[in-house]
PDB file of C-alpha atoms and ligand atoms in Angstrom:
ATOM      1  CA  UNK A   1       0.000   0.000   0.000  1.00  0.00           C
ATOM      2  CA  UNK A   2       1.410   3.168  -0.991  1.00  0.00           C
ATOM      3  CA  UNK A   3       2.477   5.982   2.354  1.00  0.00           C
ATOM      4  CA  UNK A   4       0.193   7.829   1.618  1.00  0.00           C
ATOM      5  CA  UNK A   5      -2.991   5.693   0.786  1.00  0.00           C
ATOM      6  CA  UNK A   6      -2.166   4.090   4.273  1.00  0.00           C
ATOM      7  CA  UNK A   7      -2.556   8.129   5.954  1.00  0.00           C
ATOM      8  CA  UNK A   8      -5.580   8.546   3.878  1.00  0.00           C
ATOM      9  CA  UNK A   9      -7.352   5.859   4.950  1.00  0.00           C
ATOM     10  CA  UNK A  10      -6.450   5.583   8.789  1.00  0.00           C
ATOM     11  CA  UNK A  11      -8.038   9.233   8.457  1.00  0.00           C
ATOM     12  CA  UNK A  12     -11.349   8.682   7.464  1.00  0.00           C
ATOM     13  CA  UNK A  13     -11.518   5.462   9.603  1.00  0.00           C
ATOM     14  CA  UNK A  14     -11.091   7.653  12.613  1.00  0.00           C
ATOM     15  CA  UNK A  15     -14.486   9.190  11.830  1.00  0.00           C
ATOM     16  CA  UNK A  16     -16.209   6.223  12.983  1.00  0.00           C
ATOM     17  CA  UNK A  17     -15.159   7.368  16.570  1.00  0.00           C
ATOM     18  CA  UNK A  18     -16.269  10.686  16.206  1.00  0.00           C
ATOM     19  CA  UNK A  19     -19.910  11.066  17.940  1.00  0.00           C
ATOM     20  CA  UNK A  20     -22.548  13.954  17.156  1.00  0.00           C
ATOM     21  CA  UNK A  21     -22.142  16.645  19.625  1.00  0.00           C
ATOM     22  CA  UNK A  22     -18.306  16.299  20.363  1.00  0.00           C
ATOM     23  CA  UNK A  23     -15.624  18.298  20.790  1.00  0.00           C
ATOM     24  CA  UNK A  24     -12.882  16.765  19.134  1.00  0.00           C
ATOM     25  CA  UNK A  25      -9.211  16.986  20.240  1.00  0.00           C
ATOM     26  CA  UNK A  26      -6.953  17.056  16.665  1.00  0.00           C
ATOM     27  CA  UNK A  27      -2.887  16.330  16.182  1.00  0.00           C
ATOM     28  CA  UNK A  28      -1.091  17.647  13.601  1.00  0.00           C
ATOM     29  CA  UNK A  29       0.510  16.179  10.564  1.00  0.00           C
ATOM     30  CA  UNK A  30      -0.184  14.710   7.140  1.00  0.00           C
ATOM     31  CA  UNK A  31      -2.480  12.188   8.277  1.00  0.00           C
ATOM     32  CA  UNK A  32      -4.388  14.289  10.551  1.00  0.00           C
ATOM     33  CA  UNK A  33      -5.061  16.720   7.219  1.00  0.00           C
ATOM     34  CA  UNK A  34      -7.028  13.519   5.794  1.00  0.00           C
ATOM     35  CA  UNK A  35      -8.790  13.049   8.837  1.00  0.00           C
ATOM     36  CA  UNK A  36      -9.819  16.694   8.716  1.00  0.00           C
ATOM     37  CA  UNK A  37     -10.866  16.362   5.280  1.00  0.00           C
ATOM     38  CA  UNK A  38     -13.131  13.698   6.624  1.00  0.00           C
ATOM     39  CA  UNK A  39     -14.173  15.694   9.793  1.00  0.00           C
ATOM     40  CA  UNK A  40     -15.637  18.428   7.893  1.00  0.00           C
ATOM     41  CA  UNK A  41     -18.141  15.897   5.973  1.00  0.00           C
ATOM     42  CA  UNK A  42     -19.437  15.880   9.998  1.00  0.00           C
ATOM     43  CA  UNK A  43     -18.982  19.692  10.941  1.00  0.00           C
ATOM     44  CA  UNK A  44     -22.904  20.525  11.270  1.00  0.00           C
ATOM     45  CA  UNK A  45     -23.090  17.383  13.785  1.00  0.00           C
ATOM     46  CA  UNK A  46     -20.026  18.472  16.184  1.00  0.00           C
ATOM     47  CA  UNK A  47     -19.498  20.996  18.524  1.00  0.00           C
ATOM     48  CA  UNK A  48     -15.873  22.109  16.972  1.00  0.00           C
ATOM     49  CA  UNK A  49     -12.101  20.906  17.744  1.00  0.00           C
ATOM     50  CA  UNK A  50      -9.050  21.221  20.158  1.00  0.00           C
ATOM     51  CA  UNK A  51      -6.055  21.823  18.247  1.00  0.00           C
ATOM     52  CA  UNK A  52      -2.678  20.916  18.773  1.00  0.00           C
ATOM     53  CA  UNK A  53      -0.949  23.427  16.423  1.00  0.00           C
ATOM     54  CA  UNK A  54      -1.219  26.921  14.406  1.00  0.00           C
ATOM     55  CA  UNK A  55      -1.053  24.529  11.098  1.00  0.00           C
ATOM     56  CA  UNK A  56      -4.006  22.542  12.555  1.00  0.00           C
ATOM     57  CA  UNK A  57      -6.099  25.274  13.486  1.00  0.00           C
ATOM     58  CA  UNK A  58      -5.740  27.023  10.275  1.00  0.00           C
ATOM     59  CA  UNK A  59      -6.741  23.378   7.658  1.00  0.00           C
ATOM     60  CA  UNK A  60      -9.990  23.139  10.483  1.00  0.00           C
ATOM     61  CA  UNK A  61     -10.940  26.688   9.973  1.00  0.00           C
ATOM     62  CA  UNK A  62     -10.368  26.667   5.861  1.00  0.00           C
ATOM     63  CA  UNK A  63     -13.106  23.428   6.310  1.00  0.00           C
ATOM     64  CA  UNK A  64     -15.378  25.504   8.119  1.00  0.00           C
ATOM     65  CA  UNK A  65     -14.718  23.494  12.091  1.00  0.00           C
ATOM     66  CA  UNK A  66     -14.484  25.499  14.883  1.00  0.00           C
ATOM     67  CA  UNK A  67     -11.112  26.034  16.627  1.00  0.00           C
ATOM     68  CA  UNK A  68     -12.201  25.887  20.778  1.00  0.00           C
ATOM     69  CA  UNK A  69      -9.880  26.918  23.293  1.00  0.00           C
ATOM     70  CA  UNK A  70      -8.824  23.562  25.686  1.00  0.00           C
ATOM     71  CA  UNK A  71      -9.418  25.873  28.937  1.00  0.00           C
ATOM     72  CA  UNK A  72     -12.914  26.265  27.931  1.00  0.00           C
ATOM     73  CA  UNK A  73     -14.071  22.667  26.634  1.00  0.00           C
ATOM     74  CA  UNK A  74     -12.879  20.700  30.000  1.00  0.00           C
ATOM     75  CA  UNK A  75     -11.670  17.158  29.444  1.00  0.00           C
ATOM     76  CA  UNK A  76     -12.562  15.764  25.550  1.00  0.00           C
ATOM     77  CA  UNK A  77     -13.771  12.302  24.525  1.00  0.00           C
ATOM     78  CA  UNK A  78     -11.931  11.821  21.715  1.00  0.00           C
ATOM     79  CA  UNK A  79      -8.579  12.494  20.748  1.00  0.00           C
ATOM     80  CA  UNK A  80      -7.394  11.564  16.910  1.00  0.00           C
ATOM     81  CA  UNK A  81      -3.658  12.349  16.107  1.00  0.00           C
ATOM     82  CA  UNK A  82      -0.652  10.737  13.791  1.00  0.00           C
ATOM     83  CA  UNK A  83       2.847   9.373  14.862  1.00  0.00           C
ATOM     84  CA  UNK A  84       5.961   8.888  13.678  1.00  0.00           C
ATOM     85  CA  UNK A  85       6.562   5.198  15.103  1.00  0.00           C
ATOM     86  CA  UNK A  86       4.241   3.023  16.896  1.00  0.00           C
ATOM     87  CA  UNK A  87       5.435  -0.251  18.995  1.00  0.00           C
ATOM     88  CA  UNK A  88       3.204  -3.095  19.952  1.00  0.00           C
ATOM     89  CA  UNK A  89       2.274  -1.469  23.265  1.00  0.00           C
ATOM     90  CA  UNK A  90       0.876   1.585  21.208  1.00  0.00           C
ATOM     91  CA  UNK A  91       3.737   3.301  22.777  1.00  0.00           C
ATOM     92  CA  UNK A  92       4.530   6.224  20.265  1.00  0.00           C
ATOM     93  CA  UNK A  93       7.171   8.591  18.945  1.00  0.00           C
ATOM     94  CA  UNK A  94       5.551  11.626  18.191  1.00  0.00           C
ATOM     95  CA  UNK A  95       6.770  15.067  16.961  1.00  0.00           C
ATOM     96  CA  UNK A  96       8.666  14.656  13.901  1.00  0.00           C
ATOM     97  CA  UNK A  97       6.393  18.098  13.001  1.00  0.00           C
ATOM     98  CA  UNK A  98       7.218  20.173  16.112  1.00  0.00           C
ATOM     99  CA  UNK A  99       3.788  19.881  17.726  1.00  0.00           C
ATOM    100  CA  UNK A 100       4.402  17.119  20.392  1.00  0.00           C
ATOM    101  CA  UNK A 101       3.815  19.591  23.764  1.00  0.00           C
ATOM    102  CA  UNK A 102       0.018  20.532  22.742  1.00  0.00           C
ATOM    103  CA  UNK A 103      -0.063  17.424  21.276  1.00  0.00           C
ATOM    104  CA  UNK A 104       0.870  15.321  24.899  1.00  0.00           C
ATOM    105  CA  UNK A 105      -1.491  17.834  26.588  1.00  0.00           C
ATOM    106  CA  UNK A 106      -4.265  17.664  24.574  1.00  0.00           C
ATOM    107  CA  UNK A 107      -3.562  13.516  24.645  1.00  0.00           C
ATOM    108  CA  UNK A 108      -3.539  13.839  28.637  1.00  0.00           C
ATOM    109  CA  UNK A 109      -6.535  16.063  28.388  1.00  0.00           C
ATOM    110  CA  UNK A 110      -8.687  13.193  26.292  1.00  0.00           C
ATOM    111  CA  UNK A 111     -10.432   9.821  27.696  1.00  0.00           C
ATOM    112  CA  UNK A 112      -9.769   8.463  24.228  1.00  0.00           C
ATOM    113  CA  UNK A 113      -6.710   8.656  21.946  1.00  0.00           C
ATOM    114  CA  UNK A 114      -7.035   6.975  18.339  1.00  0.00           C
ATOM    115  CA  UNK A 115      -3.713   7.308  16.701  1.00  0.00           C
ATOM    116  CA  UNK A 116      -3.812   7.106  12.650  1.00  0.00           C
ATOM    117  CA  UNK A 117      -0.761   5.474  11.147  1.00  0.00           C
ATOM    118  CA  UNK A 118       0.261   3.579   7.863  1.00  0.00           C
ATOM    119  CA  UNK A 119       1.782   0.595   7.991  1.00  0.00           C
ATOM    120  CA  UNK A 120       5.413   1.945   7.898  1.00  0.00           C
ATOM    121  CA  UNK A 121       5.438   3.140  11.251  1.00  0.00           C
ATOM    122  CA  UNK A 122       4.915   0.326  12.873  1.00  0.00           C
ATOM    123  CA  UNK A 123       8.029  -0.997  14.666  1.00  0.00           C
ATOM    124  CA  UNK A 124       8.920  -3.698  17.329  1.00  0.00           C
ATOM    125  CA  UNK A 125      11.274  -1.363  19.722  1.00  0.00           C
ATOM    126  CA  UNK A 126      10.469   3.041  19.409  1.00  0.00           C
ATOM    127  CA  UNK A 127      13.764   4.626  18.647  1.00  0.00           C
ATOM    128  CA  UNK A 128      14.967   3.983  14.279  1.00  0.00           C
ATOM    129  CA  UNK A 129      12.894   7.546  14.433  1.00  0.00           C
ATOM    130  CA  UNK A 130      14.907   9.952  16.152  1.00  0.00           C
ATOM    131  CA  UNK A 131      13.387  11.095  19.010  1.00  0.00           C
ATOM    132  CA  UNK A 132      12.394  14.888  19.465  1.00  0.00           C
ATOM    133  CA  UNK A 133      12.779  16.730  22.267  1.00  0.00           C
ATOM    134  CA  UNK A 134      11.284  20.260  22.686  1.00  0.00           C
ATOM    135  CA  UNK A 135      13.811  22.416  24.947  1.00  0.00           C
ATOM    136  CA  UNK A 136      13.746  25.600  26.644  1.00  0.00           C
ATOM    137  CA  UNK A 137      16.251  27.942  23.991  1.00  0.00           C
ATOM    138  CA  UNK A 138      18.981  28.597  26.438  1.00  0.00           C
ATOM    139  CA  UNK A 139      19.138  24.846  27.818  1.00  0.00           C
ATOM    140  CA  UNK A 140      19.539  23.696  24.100  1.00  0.00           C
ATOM    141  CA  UNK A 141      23.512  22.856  24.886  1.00  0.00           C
ATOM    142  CA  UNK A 142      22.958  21.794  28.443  1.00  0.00           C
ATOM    143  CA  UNK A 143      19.994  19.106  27.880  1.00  0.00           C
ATOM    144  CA  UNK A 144      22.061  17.736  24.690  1.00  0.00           C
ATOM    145  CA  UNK A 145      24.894  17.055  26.946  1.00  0.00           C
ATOM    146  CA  UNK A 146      22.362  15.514  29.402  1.00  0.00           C
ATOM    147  CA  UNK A 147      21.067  13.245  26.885  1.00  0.00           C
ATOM    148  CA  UNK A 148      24.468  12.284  25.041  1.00  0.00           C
ATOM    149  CA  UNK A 149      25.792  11.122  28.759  1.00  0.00           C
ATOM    150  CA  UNK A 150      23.015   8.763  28.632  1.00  0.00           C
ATOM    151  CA  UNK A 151      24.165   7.581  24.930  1.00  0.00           C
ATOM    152  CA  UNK A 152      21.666   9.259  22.702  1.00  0.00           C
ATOM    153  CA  UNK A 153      23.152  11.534  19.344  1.00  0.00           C
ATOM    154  CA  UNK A 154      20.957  14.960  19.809  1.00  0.00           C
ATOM    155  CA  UNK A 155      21.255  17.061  16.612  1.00  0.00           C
ATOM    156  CA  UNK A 156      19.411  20.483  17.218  1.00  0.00           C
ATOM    157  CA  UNK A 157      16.451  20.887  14.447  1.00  0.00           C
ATOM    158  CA  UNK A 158      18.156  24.639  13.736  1.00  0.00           C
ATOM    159  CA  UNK A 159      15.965  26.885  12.206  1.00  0.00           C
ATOM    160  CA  UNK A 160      12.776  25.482  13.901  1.00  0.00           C
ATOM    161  CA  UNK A 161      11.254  27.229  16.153  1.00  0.00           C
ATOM    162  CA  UNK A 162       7.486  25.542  17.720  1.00  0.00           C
ATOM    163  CA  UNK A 163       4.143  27.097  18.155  1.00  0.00           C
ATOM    164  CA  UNK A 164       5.606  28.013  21.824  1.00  0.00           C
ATOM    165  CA  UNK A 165       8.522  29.558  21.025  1.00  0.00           C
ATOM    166  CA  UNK A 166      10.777  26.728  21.693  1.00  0.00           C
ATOM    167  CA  UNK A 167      13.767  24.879  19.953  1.00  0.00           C
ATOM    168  CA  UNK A 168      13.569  20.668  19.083  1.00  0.00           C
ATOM    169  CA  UNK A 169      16.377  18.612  19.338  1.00  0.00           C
ATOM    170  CA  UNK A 170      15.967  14.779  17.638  1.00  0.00           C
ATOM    171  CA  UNK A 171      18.291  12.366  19.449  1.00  0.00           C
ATOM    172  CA  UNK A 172      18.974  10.029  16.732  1.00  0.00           C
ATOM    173  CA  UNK A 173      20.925   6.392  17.081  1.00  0.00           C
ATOM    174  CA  UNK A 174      18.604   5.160  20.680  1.00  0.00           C
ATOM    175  CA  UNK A 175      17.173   1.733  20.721  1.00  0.00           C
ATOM    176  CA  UNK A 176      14.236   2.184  23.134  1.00  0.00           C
ATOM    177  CA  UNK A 177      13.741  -0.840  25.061  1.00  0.00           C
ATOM    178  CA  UNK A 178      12.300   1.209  28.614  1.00  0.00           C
ATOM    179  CA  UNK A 179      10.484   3.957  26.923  1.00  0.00           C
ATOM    180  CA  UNK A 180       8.098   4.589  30.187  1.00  0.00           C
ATOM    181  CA  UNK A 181      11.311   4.542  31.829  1.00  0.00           C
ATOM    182  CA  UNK A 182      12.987   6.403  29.536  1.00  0.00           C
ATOM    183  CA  UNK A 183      10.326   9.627  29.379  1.00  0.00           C
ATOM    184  CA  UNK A 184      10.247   9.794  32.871  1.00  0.00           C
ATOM    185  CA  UNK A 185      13.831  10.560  32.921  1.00  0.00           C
ATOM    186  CA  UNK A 186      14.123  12.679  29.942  1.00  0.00           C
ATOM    187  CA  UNK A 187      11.351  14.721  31.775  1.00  0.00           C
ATOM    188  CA  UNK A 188      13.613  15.317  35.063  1.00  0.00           C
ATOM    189  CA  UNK A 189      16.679  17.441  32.498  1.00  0.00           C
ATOM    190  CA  UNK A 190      15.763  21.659  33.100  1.00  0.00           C
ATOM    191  CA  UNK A 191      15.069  22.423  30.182  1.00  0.00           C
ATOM    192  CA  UNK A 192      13.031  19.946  28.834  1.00  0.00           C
ATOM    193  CA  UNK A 193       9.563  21.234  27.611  1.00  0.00           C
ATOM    194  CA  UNK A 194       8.096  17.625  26.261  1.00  0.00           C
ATOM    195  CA  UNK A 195       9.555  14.484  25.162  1.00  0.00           C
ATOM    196  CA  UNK A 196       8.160  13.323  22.051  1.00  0.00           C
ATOM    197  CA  UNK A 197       7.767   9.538  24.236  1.00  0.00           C
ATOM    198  CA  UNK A 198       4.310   8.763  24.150  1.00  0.00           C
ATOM    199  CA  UNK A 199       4.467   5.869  26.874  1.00  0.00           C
ATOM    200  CA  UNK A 200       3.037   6.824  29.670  1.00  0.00           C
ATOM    201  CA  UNK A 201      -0.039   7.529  28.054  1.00  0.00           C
ATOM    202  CA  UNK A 202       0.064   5.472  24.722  1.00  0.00           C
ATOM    203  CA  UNK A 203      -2.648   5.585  22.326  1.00  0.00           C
ATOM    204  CA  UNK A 204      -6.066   3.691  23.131  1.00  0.00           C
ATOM    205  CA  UNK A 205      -6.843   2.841  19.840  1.00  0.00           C
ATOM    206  CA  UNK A 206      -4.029   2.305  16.808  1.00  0.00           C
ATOM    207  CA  UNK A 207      -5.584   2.157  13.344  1.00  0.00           C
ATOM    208  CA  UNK A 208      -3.000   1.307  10.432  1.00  0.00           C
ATOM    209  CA  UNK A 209      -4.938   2.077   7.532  1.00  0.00           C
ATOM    210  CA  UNK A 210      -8.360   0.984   7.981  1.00  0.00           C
ATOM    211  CA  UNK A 211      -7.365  -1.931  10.297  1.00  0.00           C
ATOM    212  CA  UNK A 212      -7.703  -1.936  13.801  1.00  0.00           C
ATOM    213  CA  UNK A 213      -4.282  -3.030  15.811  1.00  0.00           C
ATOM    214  CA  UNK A 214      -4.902  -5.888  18.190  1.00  0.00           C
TER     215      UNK A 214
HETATM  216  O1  R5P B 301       4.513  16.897  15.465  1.00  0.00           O
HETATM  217  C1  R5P B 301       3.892  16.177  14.695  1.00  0.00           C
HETATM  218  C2  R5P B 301       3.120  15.002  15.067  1.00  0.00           C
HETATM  219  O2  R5P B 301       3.573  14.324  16.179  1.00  0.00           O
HETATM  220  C3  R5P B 301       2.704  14.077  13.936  1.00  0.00           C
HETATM  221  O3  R5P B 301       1.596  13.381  14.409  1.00  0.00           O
HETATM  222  C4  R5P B 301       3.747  13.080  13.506  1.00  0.00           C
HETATM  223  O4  R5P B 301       4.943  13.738  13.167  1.00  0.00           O
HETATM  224  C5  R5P B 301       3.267  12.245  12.307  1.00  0.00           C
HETATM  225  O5  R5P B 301       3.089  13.067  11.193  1.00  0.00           O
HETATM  226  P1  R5P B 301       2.648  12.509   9.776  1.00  0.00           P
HETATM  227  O6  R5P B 301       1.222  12.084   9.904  1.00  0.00           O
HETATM  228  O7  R5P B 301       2.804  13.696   8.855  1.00  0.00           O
HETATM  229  O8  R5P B 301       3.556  11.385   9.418  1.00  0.00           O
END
Protein backbone atom coordinates (compact mmCIF):
# COMPACT_ATOMS: atom_id res chain seq x y z
CA UNK A 1 0.00 0.00 0.00
CA UNK A 2 1.41 3.17 -0.99
CA UNK A 3 2.48 5.98 2.35
CA UNK A 4 0.19 7.83 1.62
CA UNK A 5 -2.99 5.69 0.79
CA UNK A 6 -2.17 4.09 4.27
CA UNK A 7 -2.56 8.13 5.95
CA UNK A 8 -5.58 8.55 3.88
CA UNK A 9 -7.35 5.86 4.95
CA UNK A 10 -6.45 5.58 8.79
CA UNK A 11 -8.04 9.23 8.46
CA UNK A 12 -11.35 8.68 7.46
CA UNK A 13 -11.52 5.46 9.60
CA UNK A 14 -11.09 7.65 12.61
CA UNK A 15 -14.49 9.19 11.83
CA UNK A 16 -16.21 6.22 12.98
CA UNK A 17 -15.16 7.37 16.57
CA UNK A 18 -16.27 10.69 16.21
CA UNK A 19 -19.91 11.07 17.94
CA UNK A 20 -22.55 13.95 17.16
CA UNK A 21 -22.14 16.64 19.63
CA UNK A 22 -18.31 16.30 20.36
CA UNK A 23 -15.62 18.30 20.79
CA UNK A 24 -12.88 16.76 19.13
CA UNK A 25 -9.21 16.99 20.24
CA UNK A 26 -6.95 17.06 16.66
CA UNK A 27 -2.89 16.33 16.18
CA UNK A 28 -1.09 17.65 13.60
CA UNK A 29 0.51 16.18 10.56
CA UNK A 30 -0.18 14.71 7.14
CA UNK A 31 -2.48 12.19 8.28
CA UNK A 32 -4.39 14.29 10.55
CA UNK A 33 -5.06 16.72 7.22
CA UNK A 34 -7.03 13.52 5.79
CA UNK A 35 -8.79 13.05 8.84
CA UNK A 36 -9.82 16.69 8.72
CA UNK A 37 -10.87 16.36 5.28
CA UNK A 38 -13.13 13.70 6.62
CA UNK A 39 -14.17 15.69 9.79
CA UNK A 40 -15.64 18.43 7.89
CA UNK A 41 -18.14 15.90 5.97
CA UNK A 42 -19.44 15.88 10.00
CA UNK A 43 -18.98 19.69 10.94
CA UNK A 44 -22.90 20.53 11.27
CA UNK A 45 -23.09 17.38 13.79
CA UNK A 46 -20.03 18.47 16.18
CA UNK A 47 -19.50 21.00 18.52
CA UNK A 48 -15.87 22.11 16.97
CA UNK A 49 -12.10 20.91 17.74
CA UNK A 50 -9.05 21.22 20.16
CA UNK A 51 -6.05 21.82 18.25
CA UNK A 52 -2.68 20.92 18.77
CA UNK A 53 -0.95 23.43 16.42
CA UNK A 54 -1.22 26.92 14.41
CA UNK A 55 -1.05 24.53 11.10
CA UNK A 56 -4.01 22.54 12.55
CA UNK A 57 -6.10 25.27 13.49
CA UNK A 58 -5.74 27.02 10.27
CA UNK A 59 -6.74 23.38 7.66
CA UNK A 60 -9.99 23.14 10.48
CA UNK A 61 -10.94 26.69 9.97
CA UNK A 62 -10.37 26.67 5.86
CA UNK A 63 -13.11 23.43 6.31
CA UNK A 64 -15.38 25.50 8.12
CA UNK A 65 -14.72 23.49 12.09
CA UNK A 66 -14.48 25.50 14.88
CA UNK A 67 -11.11 26.03 16.63
CA UNK A 68 -12.20 25.89 20.78
CA UNK A 69 -9.88 26.92 23.29
CA UNK A 70 -8.82 23.56 25.69
CA UNK A 71 -9.42 25.87 28.94
CA UNK A 72 -12.91 26.26 27.93
CA UNK A 73 -14.07 22.67 26.63
CA UNK A 74 -12.88 20.70 30.00
CA UNK A 75 -11.67 17.16 29.44
CA UNK A 76 -12.56 15.76 25.55
CA UNK A 77 -13.77 12.30 24.52
CA UNK A 78 -11.93 11.82 21.71
CA UNK A 79 -8.58 12.49 20.75
CA UNK A 80 -7.39 11.56 16.91
CA UNK A 81 -3.66 12.35 16.11
CA UNK A 82 -0.65 10.74 13.79
CA UNK A 83 2.85 9.37 14.86
CA UNK A 84 5.96 8.89 13.68
CA UNK A 85 6.56 5.20 15.10
CA UNK A 86 4.24 3.02 16.90
CA UNK A 87 5.43 -0.25 18.99
CA UNK A 88 3.20 -3.09 19.95
CA UNK A 89 2.27 -1.47 23.26
CA UNK A 90 0.88 1.59 21.21
CA UNK A 91 3.74 3.30 22.78
CA UNK A 92 4.53 6.22 20.26
CA UNK A 93 7.17 8.59 18.94
CA UNK A 94 5.55 11.63 18.19
CA UNK A 95 6.77 15.07 16.96
CA UNK A 96 8.67 14.66 13.90
CA UNK A 97 6.39 18.10 13.00
CA UNK A 98 7.22 20.17 16.11
CA UNK A 99 3.79 19.88 17.73
CA UNK A 100 4.40 17.12 20.39
CA UNK A 101 3.82 19.59 23.76
CA UNK A 102 0.02 20.53 22.74
CA UNK A 103 -0.06 17.42 21.28
CA UNK A 104 0.87 15.32 24.90
CA UNK A 105 -1.49 17.83 26.59
CA UNK A 106 -4.27 17.66 24.57
CA UNK A 107 -3.56 13.52 24.65
CA UNK A 108 -3.54 13.84 28.64
CA UNK A 109 -6.53 16.06 28.39
CA UNK A 110 -8.69 13.19 26.29
CA UNK A 111 -10.43 9.82 27.70
CA UNK A 112 -9.77 8.46 24.23
CA UNK A 113 -6.71 8.66 21.95
CA UNK A 114 -7.03 6.97 18.34
CA UNK A 115 -3.71 7.31 16.70
CA UNK A 116 -3.81 7.11 12.65
CA UNK A 117 -0.76 5.47 11.15
CA UNK A 118 0.26 3.58 7.86
CA UNK A 119 1.78 0.60 7.99
CA UNK A 120 5.41 1.94 7.90
CA UNK A 121 5.44 3.14 11.25
CA UNK A 122 4.91 0.33 12.87
CA UNK A 123 8.03 -1.00 14.67
CA UNK A 124 8.92 -3.70 17.33
CA UNK A 125 11.27 -1.36 19.72
CA UNK A 126 10.47 3.04 19.41
CA UNK A 127 13.76 4.63 18.65
CA UNK A 128 14.97 3.98 14.28
CA UNK A 129 12.89 7.55 14.43
CA UNK A 130 14.91 9.95 16.15
CA UNK A 131 13.39 11.09 19.01
CA UNK A 132 12.39 14.89 19.47
CA UNK A 133 12.78 16.73 22.27
CA UNK A 134 11.28 20.26 22.69
CA UNK A 135 13.81 22.42 24.95
CA UNK A 136 13.75 25.60 26.64
CA UNK A 137 16.25 27.94 23.99
CA UNK A 138 18.98 28.60 26.44
CA UNK A 139 19.14 24.85 27.82
CA UNK A 140 19.54 23.70 24.10
CA UNK A 141 23.51 22.86 24.89
CA UNK A 142 22.96 21.79 28.44
CA UNK A 143 19.99 19.11 27.88
CA UNK A 144 22.06 17.74 24.69
CA UNK A 145 24.89 17.06 26.95
CA UNK A 146 22.36 15.51 29.40
CA UNK A 147 21.07 13.25 26.89
CA UNK A 148 24.47 12.28 25.04
CA UNK A 149 25.79 11.12 28.76
CA UNK A 150 23.02 8.76 28.63
CA UNK A 151 24.17 7.58 24.93
CA UNK A 152 21.67 9.26 22.70
CA UNK A 153 23.15 11.53 19.34
CA UNK A 154 20.96 14.96 19.81
CA UNK A 155 21.25 17.06 16.61
CA UNK A 156 19.41 20.48 17.22
CA UNK A 157 16.45 20.89 14.45
CA UNK A 158 18.16 24.64 13.74
CA UNK A 159 15.96 26.89 12.21
CA UNK A 160 12.78 25.48 13.90
CA UNK A 161 11.25 27.23 16.15
CA UNK A 162 7.49 25.54 17.72
CA UNK A 163 4.14 27.10 18.16
CA UNK A 164 5.61 28.01 21.82
CA UNK A 165 8.52 29.56 21.02
CA UNK A 166 10.78 26.73 21.69
CA UNK A 167 13.77 24.88 19.95
CA UNK A 168 13.57 20.67 19.08
CA UNK A 169 16.38 18.61 19.34
CA UNK A 170 15.97 14.78 17.64
CA UNK A 171 18.29 12.37 19.45
CA UNK A 172 18.97 10.03 16.73
CA UNK A 173 20.92 6.39 17.08
CA UNK A 174 18.60 5.16 20.68
CA UNK A 175 17.17 1.73 20.72
CA UNK A 176 14.24 2.18 23.13
CA UNK A 177 13.74 -0.84 25.06
CA UNK A 178 12.30 1.21 28.61
CA UNK A 179 10.48 3.96 26.92
CA UNK A 180 8.10 4.59 30.19
CA UNK A 181 11.31 4.54 31.83
CA UNK A 182 12.99 6.40 29.54
CA UNK A 183 10.33 9.63 29.38
CA UNK A 184 10.25 9.79 32.87
CA UNK A 185 13.83 10.56 32.92
CA UNK A 186 14.12 12.68 29.94
CA UNK A 187 11.35 14.72 31.77
CA UNK A 188 13.61 15.32 35.06
CA UNK A 189 16.68 17.44 32.50
CA UNK A 190 15.76 21.66 33.10
CA UNK A 191 15.07 22.42 30.18
CA UNK A 192 13.03 19.95 28.83
CA UNK A 193 9.56 21.23 27.61
CA UNK A 194 8.10 17.62 26.26
CA UNK A 195 9.55 14.48 25.16
CA UNK A 196 8.16 13.32 22.05
CA UNK A 197 7.77 9.54 24.24
CA UNK A 198 4.31 8.76 24.15
CA UNK A 199 4.47 5.87 26.87
CA UNK A 200 3.04 6.82 29.67
CA UNK A 201 -0.04 7.53 28.05
CA UNK A 202 0.06 5.47 24.72
CA UNK A 203 -2.65 5.59 22.33
CA UNK A 204 -6.07 3.69 23.13
CA UNK A 205 -6.84 2.84 19.84
CA UNK A 206 -4.03 2.31 16.81
CA UNK A 207 -5.58 2.16 13.34
CA UNK A 208 -3.00 1.31 10.43
CA UNK A 209 -4.94 2.08 7.53
CA UNK A 210 -8.36 0.98 7.98
CA UNK A 211 -7.36 -1.93 10.30
CA UNK A 212 -7.70 -1.94 13.80
CA UNK A 213 -4.28 -3.03 15.81
CA UNK A 214 -4.90 -5.89 18.19
O1 LIG B 1 4.51 16.90 15.46
C1 LIG B 1 3.89 16.18 14.69
C2 LIG B 1 3.12 15.00 15.07
O2 LIG B 1 3.57 14.32 16.18
C3 LIG B 1 2.70 14.08 13.94
O3 LIG B 1 1.60 13.38 14.41
C4 LIG B 1 3.75 13.08 13.51
O4 LIG B 1 4.94 13.74 13.17
C5 LIG B 1 3.27 12.24 12.31
O5 LIG B 1 3.09 13.07 11.19
P1 LIG B 1 2.65 12.51 9.78
O6 LIG B 1 1.22 12.08 9.90
O7 LIG B 1 2.80 13.70 8.86
O8 LIG B 1 3.56 11.39 9.42
Amino acid sequence: MAQNEGKRLAGRAALRYVEDGMVVGVGTGSTVAYFIEALAERRDTIEGAVSSSEQSSRLLRERGIPVLDLNATGELALYVDGADECDPHKRLIKGGGGALTREKIIAAASQRFVCIIDPAKRVDVLGRFPLPVEVIPMARSHVARAIAARGGQPVWRDGVVTDNGNWILDVHNWSITDPVALESELNQIAGVVCVGLFARRPADVVLIGDREMA
